[in-house]
Amino acid sequence: MADAYIGPETRSRARKRILAEHFLKVYGKDLKDFDKEGEEQLRKVEESQKWTPYTLSNAMWMVASIAVFYYTDFAIAVRVDPRINRLWFNVGVVLVAVNIAIGFYFVVICSWIRKIHTDDWEKHMPAAIPIATVAFIGGAVCLNVGLWPVWSILTPFILFTLFMGVVVLISLLPNF
């Protein structure tokens, strides 16, 4: 029975062979330079579509974030509004700060200073990414609960818009 087992590699090769045979039946066997032409076209498409952070969607997130920050008086409300549940808010701020500290460690110290590739981050410090994920989710929940008395149902939308503005702002930083 053990000899009858077909591993995933064998199945994958068989699928590729069947697809290739079907392709040759449909398009014929006179495709000597097909791969070279396809590679050239793919390279041209990839060169024309270089990634840039300066897009319309990023600009819209920045504008929306600035508008939300300004029109909700976010900075003033966070500092002095008595309706804020300070316990939940402060716990949320600490959890988000933990998340930011882990991100700073990976991006600035590991990537820029120590030149550790992003694929090796998890090998370098395996517990950091799960901790950052839990801290972010917990921080988001705590901030929503803490700020709910001020903006009620709009609180998640306000926080998400501000979060996206910060993410876009970070994406605009130079890549060293």
PDB file of C-alpha atoms in Angstrom:
ATOM      1  CA  MET A   1       0.000   0.000   0.000  1.00  0.00           C
ATOM      2  CA  ALA A   2       2.917   2.370   0.700  1.00  0.00           C
ATOM      3  CA  ASP A   3       4.103   1.971  -2.899  1.00  0.00           C
ATOM      4  CA  ALA A   4       0.764   3.298  -4.205  1.00  0.00           C
ATOM      5  CA  TYR A   5       1.182   6.702  -2.504  1.00  0.00           C
ATOM      6  CA  ILE A   6       1.567   9.548  -4.981  1.00  0.00           C
ATOM      7  CA  GLY A   7       3.177  12.606  -3.433  1.00  0.00           C
ATOM      8  CA  PRO A   8       2.220  16.195  -4.187  1.00  0.00           C
ATOM      9  CA  GLU A   9       5.330  16.701  -6.349  1.00  0.00           C
ATOM     10  CA  THR A  10       4.353  13.803  -8.593  1.00  0.00           C
ATOM     11  CA  ARG A  11       0.790  15.083  -8.888  1.00  0.00           C
ATOM     12  CA  SER A  12       2.043  18.576  -9.673  1.00  0.00           C
ATOM     13  CA  ARG A  13       4.362  17.280 -12.417  1.00  0.00           C
ATOM     14  CA  ALA A  14       1.533  15.192 -13.855  1.00  0.00           C
ATOM     15  CA  ARG A  15      -0.791  18.195 -13.938  1.00  0.00           C
ATOM     16  CA  LYS A  16       1.854  20.306 -15.664  1.00  0.00           C
ATOM     17  CA  ARG A  17       2.471  17.566 -18.235  1.00  0.00           C
ATOM     18  CA  ILE A  18      -1.262  17.224 -18.956  1.00  0.00           C
ATOM     19  CA  LEU A  19      -1.620  21.002 -19.333  1.00  0.00           C
ATOM     20  CA  ALA A  20       1.399  21.133 -21.631  1.00  0.00           C
ATOM     21  CA  GLU A  21       0.030  18.340 -23.806  1.00  0.00           C
ATOM     22  CA  HIS A  22      -3.338  20.095 -24.033  1.00  0.00           C
ATOM     23  CA  PHE A  23      -1.626  23.405 -24.864  1.00  0.00           C
ATOM     24  CA  LEU A  24       0.380  21.766 -27.662  1.00  0.00           C
ATOM     25  CA  LYS A  25      -2.779  20.124 -29.074  1.00  0.00           C
ATOM     26  CA  VAL A  26      -4.574  23.461 -29.171  1.00  0.00           C
ATOM     27  CA  TYR A  27      -1.750  25.714 -30.394  1.00  0.00           C
ATOM     28  CA  GLY A  28       0.414  23.277 -32.328  1.00  0.00           C
ATOM     29  CA  LYS A  29       4.016  22.211 -31.965  1.00  0.00           C
ATOM     30  CA  ASP A  30       5.671  25.027 -33.925  1.00  0.00           C
ATOM     31  CA  LEU A  31       6.393  27.146 -30.854  1.00  0.00           C
ATOM     32  CA  LYS A  32      10.200  27.182 -30.883  1.00  0.00           C
ATOM     33  CA  ASP A  33      10.569  30.783 -29.685  1.00  0.00           C
ATOM     34  CA  PHE A  34       7.391  30.922 -27.599  1.00  0.00           C
ATOM     35  CA  ASP A  35       9.195  31.026 -24.234  1.00  0.00           C
ATOM     36  CA  LYS A  36      11.602  33.747 -25.343  1.00  0.00           C
ATOM     37  CA  GLU A  37       8.771  35.943 -26.619  1.00  0.00           C
ATOM     38  CA  GLY A  38       6.740  35.342 -23.478  1.00  0.00           C
ATOM     39  CA  GLU A  39       9.679  36.158 -21.209  1.00  0.00           C
ATOM     40  CA  GLU A  40      10.375  39.356 -23.146  1.00  0.00           C
ATOM     41  CA  GLN A  41       6.745  40.471 -22.902  1.00  0.00           C
ATOM     42  CA  LEU A  42       6.628  39.649 -19.177  1.00  0.00           C
ATOM     43  CA  ARG A  43       9.823  41.617 -18.550  1.00  0.00           C
ATOM     44  CA  LYS A  44       8.416  44.641 -20.428  1.00  0.00           C
ATOM     45  CA  VAL A  45       5.189  44.518 -18.414  1.00  0.00           C
ATOM     46  CA  GLU A  46       7.085  44.237 -15.108  1.00  0.00           C
ATOM     47  CA  GLU A  47       9.341  47.165 -16.016  1.00  0.00           C
ATOM     48  CA  SER A  48       6.374  49.340 -16.948  1.00  0.00           C
ATOM     49  CA  GLN A  49       4.597  48.528 -13.678  1.00  0.00           C
ATOM     50  CA  LYS A  50       7.232  49.467 -11.121  1.00  0.00           C
ATOM     51  CA  TRP A  51       5.759  49.978  -7.671  1.00  0.00           C
ATOM     52  CA  THR A  52       5.438  53.500  -6.387  1.00  0.00           C
ATOM     53  CA  PRO A  53       3.833  54.744  -3.170  1.00  0.00           C
ATOM     54  CA  TYR A  54       2.654  57.894  -4.959  1.00  0.00           C
ATOM     55  CA  THR A  55      -0.773  56.754  -6.111  1.00  0.00           C
ATOM     56  CA  LEU A  56      -4.204  58.335  -6.132  1.00  0.00           C
ATOM     57  CA  SER A  57      -5.505  55.924  -3.483  1.00  0.00           C
ATOM     58  CA  ASN A  58      -2.628  56.773  -1.140  1.00  0.00           C
ATOM     59  CA  ALA A  59      -3.240  60.483  -1.667  1.00  0.00           C
ATOM     60  CA  MET A  60      -6.924  59.979  -0.898  1.00  0.00           C
ATOM     61  CA  TRP A  61      -6.114  58.093   2.335  1.00  0.00           C
ATOM     62  CA  MET A  62      -3.799  60.924   3.394  1.00  0.00           C
ATOM     63  CA  VAL A  63      -6.425  63.578   2.649  1.00  0.00           C
ATOM     64  CA  ALA A  64      -9.126  61.579   4.437  1.00  0.00           C
ATOM     65  CA  SER A  65      -6.883  61.002   7.434  1.00  0.00           C
ATOM     66  CA  ILE A  66      -5.958  64.679   7.710  1.00  0.00           C
ATOM     67  CA  ALA A  67      -9.615  65.701   7.349  1.00  0.00           C
ATOM     68  CA  VAL A  68     -10.759  63.236  10.010  1.00  0.00           C
ATOM     69  CA  PHE A  69      -7.981  64.346  12.351  1.00  0.00           C
ATOM     70  CA  TYR A  70      -8.887  68.008  11.850  1.00  0.00           C
ATOM     71  CA  TYR A  71     -12.692  67.867  11.847  1.00  0.00           C
ATOM     72  CA  THR A  72     -13.020  65.493  14.804  1.00  0.00           C
ATOM     73  CA  ASP A  73     -10.592  67.567  16.895  1.00  0.00           C
ATOM     74  CA  PHE A  74      -8.904  64.258  17.596  1.00  0.00           C
ATOM     75  CA  ALA A  75      -5.827  65.621  19.370  1.00  0.00           C
ATOM     76  CA  ILE A  76      -7.842  67.886  21.654  1.00  0.00           C
ATOM     77  CA  ALA A  77     -10.433  65.208  22.399  1.00  0.00           C
ATOM     78  CA  VAL A  78      -7.788  62.628  23.300  1.00  0.00           C
ATOM     79  CA  ARG A  79      -6.073  65.034  25.684  1.00  0.00           C
ATOM     80  CA  VAL A  80      -8.963  66.664  27.532  1.00  0.00           C
ATOM     81  CA  ASP A  81     -12.350  65.059  26.792  1.00  0.00           C
ATOM     82  CA  PRO A  82     -13.820  63.737  30.074  1.00  0.00           C
ATOM     83  CA  ARG A  83     -16.041  61.228  28.249  1.00  0.00           C
ATOM     84  CA  ILE A  84     -13.071  59.054  27.265  1.00  0.00           C
ATOM     85  CA  ASN A  85     -12.773  55.857  29.268  1.00  0.00           C
ATOM     86  CA  ARG A  86      -9.146  56.445  30.274  1.00  0.00           C
ATOM     87  CA  LEU A  87      -8.421  52.889  31.476  1.00  0.00           C
ATOM     88  CA  TRP A  88      -9.347  51.304  28.146  1.00  0.00           C
ATOM     89  CA  PHE A  89      -7.759  54.134  26.184  1.00  0.00           C
ATOM     90  CA  ASN A  90      -4.440  53.939  28.057  1.00  0.00           C
ATOM     91  CA  VAL A  91      -4.264  50.148  27.717  1.00  0.00           C
ATOM     92  CA  GLY A  92      -4.930  50.562  23.990  1.00  0.00           C
ATOM     93  CA  VAL A  93      -2.194  53.164  23.672  1.00  0.00           C
ATOM     94  CA  VAL A  94       0.302  50.878  25.440  1.00  0.00           C
ATOM     95  CA  LEU A  95      -0.600  47.925  23.198  1.00  0.00           C
ATOM     96  CA  VAL A  96      -0.280  50.024  20.046  1.00  0.00           C
ATOM     97  CA  ALA A  97       3.057  51.342  21.360  1.00  0.00           C
ATOM     98  CA  VAL A  98       4.252  47.728  21.767  1.00  0.00           C
ATOM     99  CA  ASN A  99       3.235  47.073  18.172  1.00  0.00           C
ATOM    100  CA  ILE A 100       5.046  50.189  16.947  1.00  0.00           C
ATOM    101  CA  ALA A 101       8.165  49.277  18.932  1.00  0.00           C
ATOM    102  CA  ILE A 102       8.287  45.815  17.362  1.00  0.00           C
ATOM    103  CA  GLY A 103       7.768  47.322  13.902  1.00  0.00           C
ATOM    104  CA  PHE A 104      10.514  49.892  14.552  1.00  0.00           C
ATOM    105  CA  TYR A 105      12.865  47.128  15.693  1.00  0.00           C
ATOM    106  CA  PHE A 106      12.279  45.058  12.564  1.00  0.00           C
ATOM    107  CA  VAL A 107      12.251  47.855  10.009  1.00  0.00           C
ATOM    108  CA  VAL A 108      14.907  50.212  11.349  1.00  0.00           C
ATOM    109  CA  ILE A 109      17.247  48.050  13.393  1.00  0.00           C
ATOM    110  CA  CYS A 110      17.017  44.703  11.603  1.00  0.00           C
ATOM    111  CA  SER A 111      16.521  45.886   8.011  1.00  0.00           C
ATOM    112  CA  TRP A 112      18.332  49.205   7.816  1.00  0.00           C
ATOM    113  CA  ILE A 113      21.118  48.825  10.386  1.00  0.00           C
ATOM    114  CA  ARG A 114      21.832  45.076  10.617  1.00  0.00           C
ATOM    115  CA  LYS A 115      20.825  44.400   6.986  1.00  0.00           C
ATOM    116  CA  ILE A 116      18.715  41.358   7.892  1.00  0.00           C
ATOM    117  CA  HIS A 117      16.407  40.403   5.018  1.00  0.00           C
ATOM    118  CA  THR A 118      12.659  40.489   5.699  1.00  0.00           C
ATOM    119  CA  ASP A 119      12.399  36.744   5.052  1.00  0.00           C
ATOM    120  CA  ASP A 120      14.711  36.148   8.032  1.00  0.00           C
ATOM    121  CA  TRP A 121      12.817  38.271  10.566  1.00  0.00           C
ATOM    122  CA  GLU A 122      10.833  35.325  11.868  1.00  0.00           C
ATOM    123  CA  LYS A 123      14.011  33.251  12.240  1.00  0.00           C
ATOM    124  CA  HIS A 124      15.755  36.131  14.003  1.00  0.00           C
ATOM    125  CA  MET A 125      12.979  36.712  16.558  1.00  0.00           C
ATOM    126  CA  PRO A 126      10.146  34.167  16.151  1.00  0.00           C
ATOM    127  CA  ALA A 127       7.819  35.443  18.893  1.00  0.00           C
ATOM    128  CA  ALA A 128       7.792  39.096  17.809  1.00  0.00           C
ATOM    129  CA  ILE A 129       5.335  38.885  14.909  1.00  0.00           C
ATOM    130  CA  PRO A 130       2.630  37.003  16.871  1.00  0.00           C
ATOM    131  CA  ILE A 131       3.110  39.393  19.798  1.00  0.00           C
ATOM    132  CA  ALA A 132       2.776  42.392  17.475  1.00  0.00           C
ATOM    133  CA  THR A 133      -0.383  40.922  15.944  1.00  0.00           C
ATOM    134  CA  VAL A 134      -2.020  40.300  19.319  1.00  0.00           C
ATOM    135  CA  ALA A 135      -0.920  43.724  20.567  1.00  0.00           C
ATOM    136  CA  PHE A 136      -2.399  45.436  17.501  1.00  0.00           C
ATOM    137  CA  ILE A 137      -5.739  43.642  17.712  1.00  0.00           C
ATOM    138  CA  GLY A 138      -5.955  44.215  21.461  1.00  0.00           C
ATOM    139  CA  GLY A 139      -4.945  47.838  21.055  1.00  0.00           C
ATOM    140  CA  ALA A 140      -7.552  48.424  18.366  1.00  0.00           C
ATOM    141  CA  VAL A 141     -10.292  46.917  20.537  1.00  0.00           C
ATOM    142  CA  CYS A 142      -9.213  48.870  23.631  1.00  0.00           C
ATOM    143  CA  LEU A 143      -8.990  52.157  21.719  1.00  0.00           C
ATOM    144  CA  ASN A 144     -12.445  51.596  20.259  1.00  0.00           C
ATOM    145  CA  VAL A 145     -13.904  50.902  23.713  1.00  0.00           C
ATOM    146  CA  GLY A 146     -12.070  53.860  25.249  1.00  0.00           C
ATOM    147  CA  LEU A 147     -13.125  56.347  22.575  1.00  0.00           C
ATOM    148  CA  TRP A 148     -16.666  55.012  22.027  1.00  0.00           C
ATOM    149  CA  PRO A 149     -18.299  57.528  24.431  1.00  0.00           C
ATOM    150  CA  VAL A 150     -16.950  60.399  22.327  1.00  0.00           C
ATOM    151  CA  TRP A 151     -17.815  59.379  18.740  1.00  0.00           C
ATOM    152  CA  SER A 152     -20.020  56.272  19.280  1.00  0.00           C
ATOM    153  CA  ILE A 153     -20.656  54.359  16.040  1.00  0.00           C
ATOM    154  CA  LEU A 154     -18.153  56.501  14.106  1.00  0.00           C
ATOM    155  CA  THR A 155     -15.251  55.473  16.354  1.00  0.00           C
ATOM    156  CA  PRO A 156     -14.115  52.410  14.332  1.00  0.00           C
ATOM    157  CA  PHE A 157     -14.290  54.388  11.085  1.00  0.00           C
ATOM    158  CA  ILE A 158     -12.351  57.304  12.546  1.00  0.00           C
ATOM    159  CA  LEU A 159      -9.647  55.046  13.961  1.00  0.00           C
ATOM    160  CA  PHE A 160      -9.395  53.008  10.752  1.00  0.00           C
ATOM    161  CA  THR A 161      -9.039  56.150   8.633  1.00  0.00           C
ATOM    162  CA  LEU A 162      -6.326  57.509  10.928  1.00  0.00           C
ATOM    163  CA  PHE A 163      -4.581  54.110  10.886  1.00  0.00           C
ATOM    164  CA  MET A 164      -4.584  54.035   7.069  1.00  0.00           C
ATOM    165  CA  GLY A 165      -3.171  57.552   6.988  1.00  0.00           C
ATOM    166  CA  VAL A 166      -0.298  56.460   9.230  1.00  0.00           C
ATOM    167  CA  VAL A 167       0.332  53.372   7.083  1.00  0.00           C
ATOM    168  CA  VAL A 168       0.442  55.487   3.924  1.00  0.00           C
ATOM    169  CA  LEU A 169       2.725  58.009   5.609  1.00  0.00           C
ATOM    170  CA  ILE A 170       5.113  55.206   6.579  1.00  0.00           C
ATOM    171  CA  SER A 171       5.044  53.831   3.026  1.00  0.00           C
ATOM    172  CA  LEU A 172       6.263  57.222   1.804  1.00  0.00           C
ATOM    173  CA  LEU A 173       9.444  56.965   3.873  1.00  0.00           C
ATOM    174  CA  PRO A 174      12.567  56.245   1.838  1.00  0.00           C
ATOM    175  CA  ASN A 175      13.568  52.601   1.554  1.00  0.00           C
ATOM    176  CA  PHE A 176      17.173  52.237   2.659  1.00  0.00           C
TER     177      PHE A 176
END
